[in-house]
């Protein structure tokens, strides 16, 4: 039994499998580009519905256009297993044969493995995100109106929208258009109230939800007068922390790897 | 007052890059006939990119990649073949100039610069996404150029040294490409609440290039393929992959020097 599991572990941790998977992923994603380019509308609901409901509806009923995506998921799962087994084997070897140079040298030698673990954490974060995210799409607020956050007994109220119009000459096409927008929100829960500023690339986090500004009106001083409003995407995404941690881990490994490369090059001069 | 436009500056750059390539292909070993038009071409290209950025700042100029990529390659030209023997340097420089001319021709024939910038691109992450990606792609092209150089008939030691250079450029490109992807994912998360926006098909090609070069780095490190096979993968495969990544930035055909 032990030999079977050891053999399976060795097969799964093979570098040849990594190469094959990377090549298959490359080809699959190129195929995906052409499918996505032709049938973009099929994939747009993926972020709002989550993976399972999307796969049961859009995904399974349009397999010619979505087949590449299911293959992508399978290949990524295999890659995650391959990366984990391969990296763990190498890390175990490194830890057993620590050799001279102490912890600093060991940390540098672990750099590529830190990147590999980072990749696994990123993939786990994405999976978590696509499986468990709660989304409230197209929540529109006008000044004074409220939005209730489900399951938290909390409310978000839009206090005011503060647009800044472009008045310069350089961006002729942007004259009198909104160049920056600040939406003042009042966030209320059982513990009290606080104000927060929401803008285009600055979401507001509240009660585990993140509020993102998707659209707003009016966009211009000229043209049709529209009622002041902001459109929000409200998401409760448990995968965010994981994929951000994965990115940080991958970046740390990359920095260590380059540091080691420079040190190694200097030593060989 | 008539002013030079970004498009005109890029047209000048294209002509000057072509002149530099013609001079590089001509017999003779003088470098001035190549370097002079090349320096002027880089100047014009820099002006073209600068004008496009100036016309969009603080937002991101749309589809700047095809115009900025030849500039990055031009700026890398002196570094690309530094500290190597003339027998290796000249073919590498010729291939690099040929790639630059091909890229400028593609950018002129299929421009997609008619889109206006959008408000959400007013963040450093968006600019990081663009510039890390462009410089990363330039490194990938240099990796492909050196791999092609290793395939030319030469001494085995030259081929090994050329593949070493190809590997270094690929590693640098991979790091920058990763930085570009992370910037894009963070920007996407802050702006839209999700790290992957499925409305943009270009993301699949970005990921494809990441896996392609991840595979190349594994092949280099493990030496699991022969050197010739790795060189073929990095040169021909690399050029196909990089051409594909340029597709989303190319628009409909336009006569390059039409009025």
PDB file of N, CA and C in Angstrom, chain B residues 80-171:
ATOM      1  N   UNK B  80      20.800  44.504 -25.211  1.00  0.00           N
ATOM      2  CA  UNK B  80      20.455  43.146 -25.664  1.00  0.00           C
ATOM      3  C   UNK B  80      21.677  42.310 -25.991  1.00  0.00           C
ATOM      4  N   UNK B  81      22.698  42.938 -26.560  1.00  0.00           N
ATOM      5  CA  UNK B  81      23.860  42.155 -26.993  1.00  0.00           C
ATOM      6  C   UNK B  81      25.135  42.660 -26.320  1.00  0.00           C
ATOM      7  N   UNK B  82      24.988  43.134 -25.087  1.00  0.00           N
ATOM      8  CA  UNK B  82      26.150  43.676 -24.368  1.00  0.00           C
ATOM      9  C   UNK B  82      27.085  42.541 -23.969  1.00  0.00           C
ATOM     10  N   UNK B  83      28.385  42.820 -23.997  1.00  0.00           N
ATOM     11  CA  UNK B  83      29.417  41.859 -23.553  1.00  0.00           C
ATOM     12  C   UNK B  83      29.362  40.525 -24.298  1.00  0.00           C
ATOM     13  N   UNK B  84      29.035  40.554 -25.578  1.00  0.00           N
ATOM     14  CA  UNK B  84      29.118  39.275 -26.308  1.00  0.00           C
ATOM     15  C   UNK B  84      29.941  39.485 -27.583  1.00  0.00           C
ATOM     16  N   UNK B  85      30.380  38.395 -28.172  1.00  0.00           N
ATOM     17  CA  UNK B  85      31.290  38.484 -29.317  1.00  0.00           C
ATOM     18  C   UNK B  85      30.549  39.002 -30.558  1.00  0.00           C
ATOM     19  N   UNK B  86      31.281  39.698 -31.456  1.00  0.00           N
ATOM     20  CA  UNK B  86      30.622  40.269 -32.638  1.00  0.00           C
ATOM     21  C   UNK B  86      29.890  39.218 -33.474  1.00  0.00           C
ATOM     22  N   UNK B  87      30.428  37.996 -33.515  1.00  0.00           N
ATOM     23  CA  UNK B  87      29.775  36.963 -34.326  1.00  0.00           C
ATOM     24  C   UNK B  87      28.393  36.611 -33.779  1.00  0.00           C
ATOM     25  N   UNK B  88      28.184  36.847 -32.507  1.00  0.00           N
ATOM     26  CA  UNK B  88      26.868  36.609 -31.911  1.00  0.00           C
ATOM     27  C   UNK B  88      26.023  37.877 -31.927  1.00  0.00           C
ATOM     28  N   UNK B  89      26.735  39.025 -31.745  1.00  0.00           N
ATOM     29  CA  UNK B  89      26.014  40.280 -31.571  1.00  0.00           C
ATOM     30  C   UNK B  89      25.246  40.682 -32.837  1.00  0.00           C
ATOM     31  N   UNK B  90      25.924  40.577 -33.993  1.00  0.00           N
ATOM     32  CA  UNK B  90      25.297  41.071 -35.221  1.00  0.00           C
ATOM     33  C   UNK B  90      24.010  40.321 -35.586  1.00  0.00           C
ATOM     34  N   UNK B  91      24.010  38.968 -35.558  1.00  0.00           N
ATOM     35  CA  UNK B  91      22.736  38.289 -35.872  1.00  0.00           C
ATOM     36  C   UNK B  91      21.632  38.646 -34.883  1.00  0.00           C
ATOM     37  N   UNK B  92      21.997  38.741 -33.583  1.00  0.00           N
ATOM     38  CA  UNK B  92      20.982  39.061 -32.566  1.00  0.00           C
ATOM     39  C   UNK B  92      20.395  40.448 -32.829  1.00  0.00           C
ATOM     40  N   UNK B  93      21.294  41.414 -33.156  1.00  0.00           N
ATOM     41  CA  UNK B  93      20.803  42.774 -33.396  1.00  0.00           C
ATOM     42  C   UNK B  93      19.949  42.843 -34.660  1.00  0.00           C
ATOM     43  N   UNK B  94      20.338  42.063 -35.663  1.00  0.00           N
ATOM     44  CA  UNK B  94      19.545  42.051 -36.903  1.00  0.00           C
ATOM     45  C   UNK B  94      18.155  41.477 -36.649  1.00  0.00           C
ATOM     46  N   UNK B  95      18.102  40.367 -35.918  1.00  0.00           N
ATOM     47  CA  UNK B  95      16.787  39.753 -35.646  1.00  0.00           C
ATOM     48  C   UNK B  95      15.937  40.724 -34.824  1.00  0.00           C
ATOM     49  N   UNK B  96      16.571  41.362 -33.849  1.00  0.00           N
ATOM     50  CA  UNK B  96      15.827  42.292 -32.989  1.00  0.00           C
ATOM     51  C   UNK B  96      15.265  43.454 -33.810  1.00  0.00           C
ATOM     52  N   UNK B  97      16.097  44.014 -34.699  1.00  0.00           N
ATOM     53  CA  UNK B  97      15.611  45.129 -35.533  1.00  0.00           C
ATOM     54  C   UNK B  97      14.486  44.661 -36.454  1.00  0.00           C
ATOM     55  N   UNK B  98      14.612  43.430 -36.979  1.00  0.00           N
ATOM     56  CA  UNK B  98      13.548  42.901 -37.851  1.00  0.00           C
ATOM     57  C   UNK B  98      12.246  42.776 -37.064  1.00  0.00           C
ATOM     58  N   UNK B  99      12.332  42.341 -35.809  1.00  0.00           N
ATOM     59  CA  UNK B  99      11.121  42.210 -34.981  1.00  0.00           C
ATOM     60  C   UNK B  99      10.523  43.588 -34.718  1.00  0.00           C
ATOM     61  N   UNK B 100      11.394  44.569 -34.433  1.00  0.00           N
ATOM     62  CA  UNK B 100      10.888  45.938 -34.175  1.00  0.00           C
ATOM     63  C   UNK B 100      10.146  46.461 -35.402  1.00  0.00           C
ATOM     64  N   UNK B 101      10.743  46.248 -36.603  1.00  0.00           N
ATOM     65  CA  UNK B 101      10.107  46.741 -37.842  1.00  0.00           C
ATOM     66  C   UNK B 101       8.770  46.036 -38.046  1.00  0.00           C
ATOM     67  N   UNK B 102       8.738  44.735 -37.788  1.00  0.00           N
ATOM     68  CA  UNK B 102       7.493  43.965 -37.933  1.00  0.00           C
ATOM     69  C   UNK B 102       6.418  44.499 -36.980  1.00  0.00           C
ATOM     70  N   UNK B 103       6.827  44.782 -35.754  1.00  0.00           N
ATOM     71  CA  UNK B 103       5.862  45.275 -34.758  1.00  0.00           C
ATOM     72  C   UNK B 103       5.341  46.667 -35.115  1.00  0.00           C
ATOM     73  N   UNK B 104       6.241  47.543 -35.594  1.00  0.00           N
ATOM     74  CA  UNK B 104       5.775  48.891 -35.967  1.00  0.00           C
ATOM     75  C   UNK B 104       4.830  48.806 -37.173  1.00  0.00           C
ATOM     76  N   UNK B 105       5.151  47.878 -38.113  1.00  0.00           N
ATOM     77  CA  UNK B 105       4.278  47.707 -39.280  1.00  0.00           C
ATOM     78  C   UNK B 105       2.895  47.228 -38.834  1.00  0.00           C
ATOM     79  N   UNK B 106       2.876  46.284 -37.905  1.00  0.00           N
ATOM     80  CA  UNK B 106       1.588  45.782 -37.387  1.00  0.00           C
ATOM     81  C   UNK B 106       0.803  46.907 -36.718  1.00  0.00           C
ATOM     82  N   UNK B 107       1.511  47.702 -35.896  1.00  0.00           N
ATOM     83  CA  UNK B 107       0.845  48.790 -35.164  1.00  0.00           C
ATOM     84  C   UNK B 107       0.305  49.854 -36.119  1.00  0.00           C
ATOM     85  N   UNK B 108       1.027  50.092 -37.229  1.00  0.00           N
ATOM     86  CA  UNK B 108       0.574  51.105 -38.187  1.00  0.00           C
ATOM     87  C   UNK B 108      -0.571  50.586 -39.056  1.00  0.00           C
ATOM     88  N   UNK B 109      -0.509  49.304 -39.419  1.00  0.00           N
ATOM     89  CA  UNK B 109      -1.535  48.749 -40.312  1.00  0.00           C
ATOM     90  C   UNK B 109      -2.834  48.435 -39.562  1.00  0.00           C
ATOM     91  N   UNK B 110      -2.709  48.089 -38.286  1.00  0.00           N
ATOM     92  CA  UNK B 110      -3.912  47.693 -37.532  1.00  0.00           C
ATOM     93  C   UNK B 110      -4.037  48.518 -36.250  1.00  0.00           C
ATOM     94  N   UNK B 111      -4.151  49.835 -36.358  1.00  0.00           N
ATOM     95  CA  UNK B 111      -4.201  50.663 -35.133  1.00  0.00           C
ATOM     96  C   UNK B 111      -5.541  50.493 -34.401  1.00  0.00           C
ATOM     97  N   UNK B 112      -5.485  50.655 -33.107  1.00  0.00           N
ATOM     98  CA  UNK B 112      -6.729  50.588 -32.313  1.00  0.00           C
ATOM     99  C   UNK B 112      -6.709  51.733 -31.307  1.00  0.00           C
ATOM    100  N   UNK B 113      -6.185  52.880 -31.781  1.00  0.00           N
ATOM    101  CA  UNK B 113      -5.985  53.993 -30.845  1.00  0.00           C
ATOM    102  C   UNK B 113      -7.161  54.950 -30.833  1.00  0.00           C
ATOM    103  N   UNK B 114      -8.318  54.489 -31.375  1.00  0.00           N
ATOM    104  CA  UNK B 114      -9.446  55.415 -31.470  1.00  0.00           C
ATOM    105  C   UNK B 114     -10.351  55.376 -30.244  1.00  0.00           C
ATOM    106  N   UNK B 115     -10.051  54.513 -29.265  1.00  0.00           N
ATOM    107  CA  UNK B 115     -10.867  54.455 -28.057  1.00  0.00           C
ATOM    108  C   UNK B 115     -10.429  55.540 -27.066  1.00  0.00           C
ATOM    109  N   UNK B 116     -11.420  56.152 -26.413  1.00  0.00           N
ATOM    110  CA  UNK B 116     -11.100  57.164 -25.398  1.00  0.00           C
ATOM    111  C   UNK B 116     -10.775  56.467 -24.080  1.00  0.00           C
ATOM    112  N   UNK B 117      -9.918  57.078 -23.264  1.00  0.00           N
ATOM    113  CA  UNK B 117      -9.631  56.462 -21.958  1.00  0.00           C
ATOM    114  C   UNK B 117     -10.873  56.475 -21.066  1.00  0.00           C
ATOM    115  N   UNK B 118     -10.878  55.625 -20.051  1.00  0.00           N
ATOM    116  CA  UNK B 118     -12.036  55.583 -19.158  1.00  0.00           C
ATOM    117  C   UNK B 118     -11.610  55.875 -17.718  1.00  0.00           C
ATOM    118  N   UNK B 119     -12.591  56.369 -16.958  1.00  0.00           N
ATOM    119  CA  UNK B 119     -12.304  56.945 -15.636  1.00  0.00           C
ATOM    120  C   UNK B 119     -11.647  55.960 -14.671  1.00  0.00           C
ATOM    121  N   UNK B 120     -12.046  54.690 -14.761  1.00  0.00           N
ATOM    122  CA  UNK B 120     -11.508  53.709 -13.804  1.00  0.00           C
ATOM    123  C   UNK B 120     -10.024  53.435 -14.014  1.00  0.00           C
ATOM    124  N   UNK B 121      -9.493  53.874 -15.139  1.00  0.00           N
ATOM    125  CA  UNK B 121      -8.061  53.648 -15.372  1.00  0.00           C
ATOM    126  C   UNK B 121      -7.205  54.714 -14.692  1.00  0.00           C
ATOM    127  N   UNK B 122      -7.863  55.591 -13.919  1.00  0.00           N
ATOM    128  CA  UNK B 122      -7.120  56.663 -13.225  1.00  0.00           C
ATOM    129  C   UNK B 122      -6.548  56.131 -11.916  1.00  0.00           C
ATOM    130  N   UNK B 123      -5.658  55.179 -12.030  1.00  0.00           N
ATOM    131  CA  UNK B 123      -4.999  54.635 -10.843  1.00  0.00           C
ATOM    132  C   UNK B 123      -3.618  54.122 -11.237  1.00  0.00           C
ATOM    133  N   UNK B 124      -2.694  54.172 -10.293  1.00  0.00           N
ATOM    134  CA  UNK B 124      -1.327  53.710 -10.594  1.00  0.00           C
ATOM    135  C   UNK B 124      -1.303  52.230 -10.959  1.00  0.00           C
ATOM    136  N   UNK B 125      -2.260  51.472 -10.405  1.00  0.00           N
ATOM    137  CA  UNK B 125      -2.296  50.036 -10.708  1.00  0.00           C
ATOM    138  C   UNK B 125      -2.544  49.797 -12.198  1.00  0.00           C
ATOM    139  N   UNK B 126      -3.396  50.642 -12.797  1.00  0.00           N
ATOM    140  CA  UNK B 126      -3.670  50.492 -14.235  1.00  0.00           C
ATOM    141  C   UNK B 126      -2.403  50.778 -15.039  1.00  0.00           C
ATOM    142  N   UNK B 127      -1.679  51.816 -14.637  1.00  0.00           N
ATOM    143  CA  UNK B 127      -0.438  52.159 -15.344  1.00  0.00           C
ATOM    144  C   UNK B 127       0.612  51.067 -15.130  1.00  0.00           C
ATOM    145  N   UNK B 128       0.651  50.527 -13.903  1.00  0.00           N
ATOM    146  CA  UNK B 128       1.574  49.419 -13.615  1.00  0.00           C
ATOM    147  C   UNK B 128       1.245  48.216 -14.479  1.00  0.00           C
ATOM    148  N   UNK B 129      -0.052  47.932 -14.606  1.00  0.00           N
ATOM    149  CA  UNK B 129      -0.508  46.805 -15.427  1.00  0.00           C
ATOM    150  C   UNK B 129       0.003  46.962 -16.861  1.00  0.00           C
ATOM    151  N   UNK B 130      -0.132  48.186 -17.402  1.00  0.00           N
ATOM    152  CA  UNK B 130       0.301  48.415 -18.788  1.00  0.00           C
ATOM    153  C   UNK B 130       1.815  48.311 -18.922  1.00  0.00           C
ATOM    154  N   UNK B 131       2.533  49.064 -18.088  1.00  0.00           N
ATOM    155  CA  UNK B 131       3.982  49.189 -18.315  1.00  0.00           C
ATOM    156  C   UNK B 131       4.762  47.946 -17.919  1.00  0.00           C
ATOM    157  N   UNK B 132       4.366  47.298 -16.831  1.00  0.00           N
ATOM    158  CA  UNK B 132       5.027  46.024 -16.493  1.00  0.00           C
ATOM    159  C   UNK B 132       4.806  45.034 -17.641  1.00  0.00           C
ATOM    160  N   UNK B 133       3.592  45.049 -18.186  1.00  0.00           N
ATOM    161  CA  UNK B 133       3.260  44.127 -19.274  1.00  0.00           C
ATOM    162  C   UNK B 133       4.078  44.401 -20.522  1.00  0.00           C
ATOM    163  N   UNK B 134       4.206  45.686 -20.868  1.00  0.00           N
ATOM    164  CA  UNK B 134       4.941  46.049 -22.089  1.00  0.00           C
ATOM    165  C   UNK B 134       6.424  45.699 -21.942  1.00  0.00           C
ATOM    166  N   UNK B 135       7.006  46.071 -20.793  1.00  0.00           N
ATOM    167  CA  UNK B 135       8.440  45.784 -20.606  1.00  0.00           C
ATOM    168  C   UNK B 135       8.660  44.264 -20.507  1.00  0.00           C
ATOM    169  N   UNK B 136       7.731  43.583 -19.851  1.00  0.00           N
ATOM    170  CA  UNK B 136       7.815  42.122 -19.762  1.00  0.00           C
ATOM    171  C   UNK B 136       7.778  41.487 -21.140  1.00  0.00           C
ATOM    172  N   UNK B 137       6.876  41.988 -21.995  1.00  0.00           N
ATOM    173  CA  UNK B 137       6.765  41.431 -23.352  1.00  0.00           C
ATOM    174  C   UNK B 137       8.042  41.701 -24.149  1.00  0.00           C
ATOM    175  N   UNK B 138       8.624  42.887 -23.929  1.00  0.00           N
ATOM    176  CA  UNK B 138       9.894  43.196 -24.610  1.00  0.00           C
ATOM    177  C   UNK B 138      10.974  42.197 -24.173  1.00  0.00           C
ATOM    178  N   UNK B 139      11.001  41.866 -22.897  1.00  0.00           N
ATOM    179  CA  UNK B 139      11.982  40.871 -22.404  1.00  0.00           C
ATOM    180  C   UNK B 139      11.724  39.510 -23.043  1.00  0.00           C
ATOM    181  N   UNK B 140      10.459  39.127 -23.179  1.00  0.00           N
ATOM    182  CA  UNK B 140      10.124  37.853 -23.815  1.00  0.00           C
ATOM    183  C   UNK B 140      10.621  37.836 -25.267  1.00  0.00           C
ATOM    184  N   UNK B 141      10.453  38.974 -25.948  1.00  0.00           N
ATOM    185  CA  UNK B 141      10.912  39.038 -27.344  1.00  0.00           C
ATOM    186  C   UNK B 141      12.424  38.874 -27.399  1.00  0.00           C
ATOM    187  N   UNK B 142      13.129  39.511 -26.456  1.00  0.00           N
ATOM    188  CA  UNK B 142      14.596  39.363 -26.433  1.00  0.00           C
ATOM    189  C   UNK B 142      14.986  37.920 -26.140  1.00  0.00           C
ATOM    190  N   UNK B 143      14.206  37.271 -25.299  1.00  0.00           N
ATOM    191  CA  UNK B 143      14.461  35.846 -25.022  1.00  0.00           C
ATOM    192  C   UNK B 143      14.296  35.036 -26.312  1.00  0.00           C
ATOM    193  N   UNK B 144      13.240  35.341 -27.082  1.00  0.00           N
ATOM    194  CA  UNK B 144      13.008  34.623 -28.344  1.00  0.00           C
ATOM    195  C   UNK B 144      14.123  34.919 -29.349  1.00  0.00           C
ATOM    196  N   UNK B 145      14.592  36.175 -29.365  1.00  0.00           N
ATOM    197  CA  UNK B 145      15.667  36.567 -30.292  1.00  0.00           C
ATOM    198  C   UNK B 145      16.936  35.770 -29.995  1.00  0.00           C
ATOM    199  N   UNK B 146      17.285  35.664 -28.705  1.00  0.00           N
ATOM    200  CA  UNK B 146      18.501  34.926 -28.342  1.00  0.00           C
ATOM    201  C   UNK B 146      18.357  33.427 -28.581  1.00  0.00           C
ATOM    202  N   UNK B 147      17.128  32.925 -28.389  1.00  0.00           N
ATOM    203  CA  UNK B 147      16.902  31.501 -28.667  1.00  0.00           C
ATOM    204  C   UNK B 147      17.047  31.249 -30.168  1.00  0.00           C
ATOM    205  N   UNK B 148      16.556  32.190 -30.991  1.00  0.00           N
ATOM    206  CA  UNK B 148      16.716  32.050 -32.448  1.00  0.00           C
ATOM    207  C   UNK B 148      18.197  32.098 -32.808  1.00  0.00           C
ATOM    208  N   UNK B 149      18.931  32.938 -32.087  1.00  0.00           N
ATOM    209  CA  UNK B 149      20.380  33.043 -32.314  1.00  0.00           C
ATOM    210  C   UNK B 149      21.081  31.716 -32.019  1.00  0.00           C
ATOM    211  N   UNK B 150      20.593  31.020 -31.003  1.00  0.00           N
ATOM    212  CA  UNK B 150      21.203  29.728 -30.641  1.00  0.00           C
ATOM    213  C   UNK B 150      20.954  28.670 -31.708  1.00  0.00           C
ATOM    214  N   UNK B 151      19.930  28.903 -32.527  1.00  0.00           N
ATOM    215  CA  UNK B 151      19.612  27.926 -33.581  1.00  0.00           C
ATOM    216  C   UNK B 151      20.463  28.120 -34.833  1.00  0.00           C
ATOM    217  N   UNK B 152      21.100  29.303 -34.951  1.00  0.00           N
ATOM    218  CA  UNK B 152      21.927  29.568 -36.133  1.00  0.00           C
ATOM    219  C   UNK B 152      23.182  28.693 -36.079  1.00  0.00           C
ATOM    220  N   UNK B 153      23.725  28.324 -37.252  1.00  0.00           N
ATOM    221  CA  UNK B 153      24.938  27.496 -37.221  1.00  0.00           C
ATOM    222  C   UNK B 153      26.085  28.249 -36.546  1.00  0.00           C
ATOM    223  N   UNK B 154      26.585  27.720 -35.452  1.00  0.00           N
ATOM    224  CA  UNK B 154      27.680  28.358 -34.708  1.00  0.00           C
ATOM    225  C   UNK B 154      28.346  27.320 -33.811  1.00  0.00           C
ATOM    226  N   UNK B 155      29.394  27.783 -33.092  1.00  0.00           N
ATOM    227  CA  UNK B 155      30.075  26.863 -32.172  1.00  0.00           C
ATOM    228  C   UNK B 155      29.131  26.488 -31.021  1.00  0.00           C
ATOM    229  N   UNK B 156      29.284  25.267 -30.463  1.00  0.00           N
ATOM    230  CA  UNK B 156      28.400  24.867 -29.361  1.00  0.00           C
ATOM    231  C   UNK B 156      28.450  25.837 -28.173  1.00  0.00           C
ATOM    232  N   UNK B 157      29.654  26.393 -27.889  1.00  0.00           N
ATOM    233  CA  UNK B 157      29.757  27.300 -26.741  1.00  0.00           C
ATOM    234  C   UNK B 157      28.917  28.561 -26.970  1.00  0.00           C
ATOM    235  N   UNK B 158      28.844  29.008 -28.240  1.00  0.00           N
ATOM    236  CA  UNK B 158      28.029  30.182 -28.560  1.00  0.00           C
ATOM    237  C   UNK B 158      26.547  29.891 -28.337  1.00  0.00           C
ATOM    238  N   UNK B 159      26.152  28.686 -28.747  1.00  0.00           N
ATOM    239  CA  UNK B 159      24.744  28.307 -28.578  1.00  0.00           C
ATOM    240  C   UNK B 159      24.385  28.245 -27.093  1.00  0.00           C
ATOM    241  N   UNK B 160      25.316  27.710 -26.292  1.00  0.00           N
ATOM    242  CA  UNK B 160      25.049  27.616 -24.838  1.00  0.00           C
ATOM    243  C   UNK B 160      24.928  29.015 -24.242  1.00  0.00           C
ATOM    244  N   UNK B 161      25.857  29.897 -24.654  1.00  0.00           N
ATOM    245  CA  UNK B 161      25.816  31.266 -24.122  1.00  0.00           C
ATOM    246  C   UNK B 161      24.535  31.986 -24.578  1.00  0.00           C
ATOM    247  N   UNK B 162      24.133  31.754 -25.834  1.00  0.00           N
ATOM    248  CA  UNK B 162      22.903  32.384 -26.346  1.00  0.00           C
ATOM    249  C   UNK B 162      21.689  31.883 -25.560  1.00  0.00           C
ATOM    250  N   UNK B 163      21.657  30.596 -25.249  1.00  0.00           N
ATOM    251  CA  UNK B 163      20.523  30.062 -24.486  1.00  0.00           C
ATOM    252  C   UNK B 163      20.522  30.591 -23.049  1.00  0.00           C
ATOM    253  N   UNK B 164      21.734  30.815 -22.502  1.00  0.00           N
ATOM    254  CA  UNK B 164      21.824  31.418 -21.164  1.00  0.00           C
ATOM    255  C   UNK B 164      21.196  32.807 -21.162  1.00  0.00           C
ATOM    256  N   UNK B 165      21.501  33.581 -22.200  1.00  0.00           N
ATOM    257  CA  UNK B 165      20.918  34.926 -22.311  1.00  0.00           C
ATOM    258  C   UNK B 165      19.402  34.838 -22.492  1.00  0.00           C
ATOM    259  N   UNK B 166      18.975  33.893 -23.326  1.00  0.00           N
ATOM    260  CA  UNK B 166      17.537  33.706 -23.561  1.00  0.00           C
ATOM    261  C   UNK B 166      16.827  33.415 -22.226  1.00  0.00           C
ATOM    262  N   UNK B 167      17.440  32.565 -21.422  1.00  0.00           N
ATOM    263  CA  UNK B 167      16.855  32.199 -20.127  1.00  0.00           C
ATOM    264  C   UNK B 167      16.752  33.408 -19.209  1.00  0.00           C
ATOM    265  N   UNK B 168      17.829  34.223 -19.169  1.00  0.00           N
ATOM    266  CA  UNK B 168      17.818  35.388 -18.273  1.00  0.00           C
ATOM    267  C   UNK B 168      16.730  36.377 -18.669  1.00  0.00           C
ATOM    268  N   UNK B 169      16.601  36.611 -20.003  1.00  0.00           N
ATOM    269  CA  UNK B 169      15.557  37.547 -20.446  1.00  0.00           C
ATOM    270  C   UNK B 169      14.166  36.981 -20.165  1.00  0.00           C
ATOM    271  N   UNK B 170      14.038  35.652 -20.331  1.00  0.00           N
ATOM    272  CA  UNK B 170      12.726  35.029 -20.062  1.00  0.00           C
ATOM    273  C   UNK B 170      12.373  35.147 -18.580  1.00  0.00           C
ATOM    274  N   UNK B 171      13.378  34.957 -17.710  1.00  0.00           N
ATOM    275  CA  UNK B 171      13.120  35.042 -16.262  1.00  0.00           C
ATOM    276  C   UNK B 171      12.707  36.463 -15.871  1.00  0.00           C
TER     277      UNK B 171
END
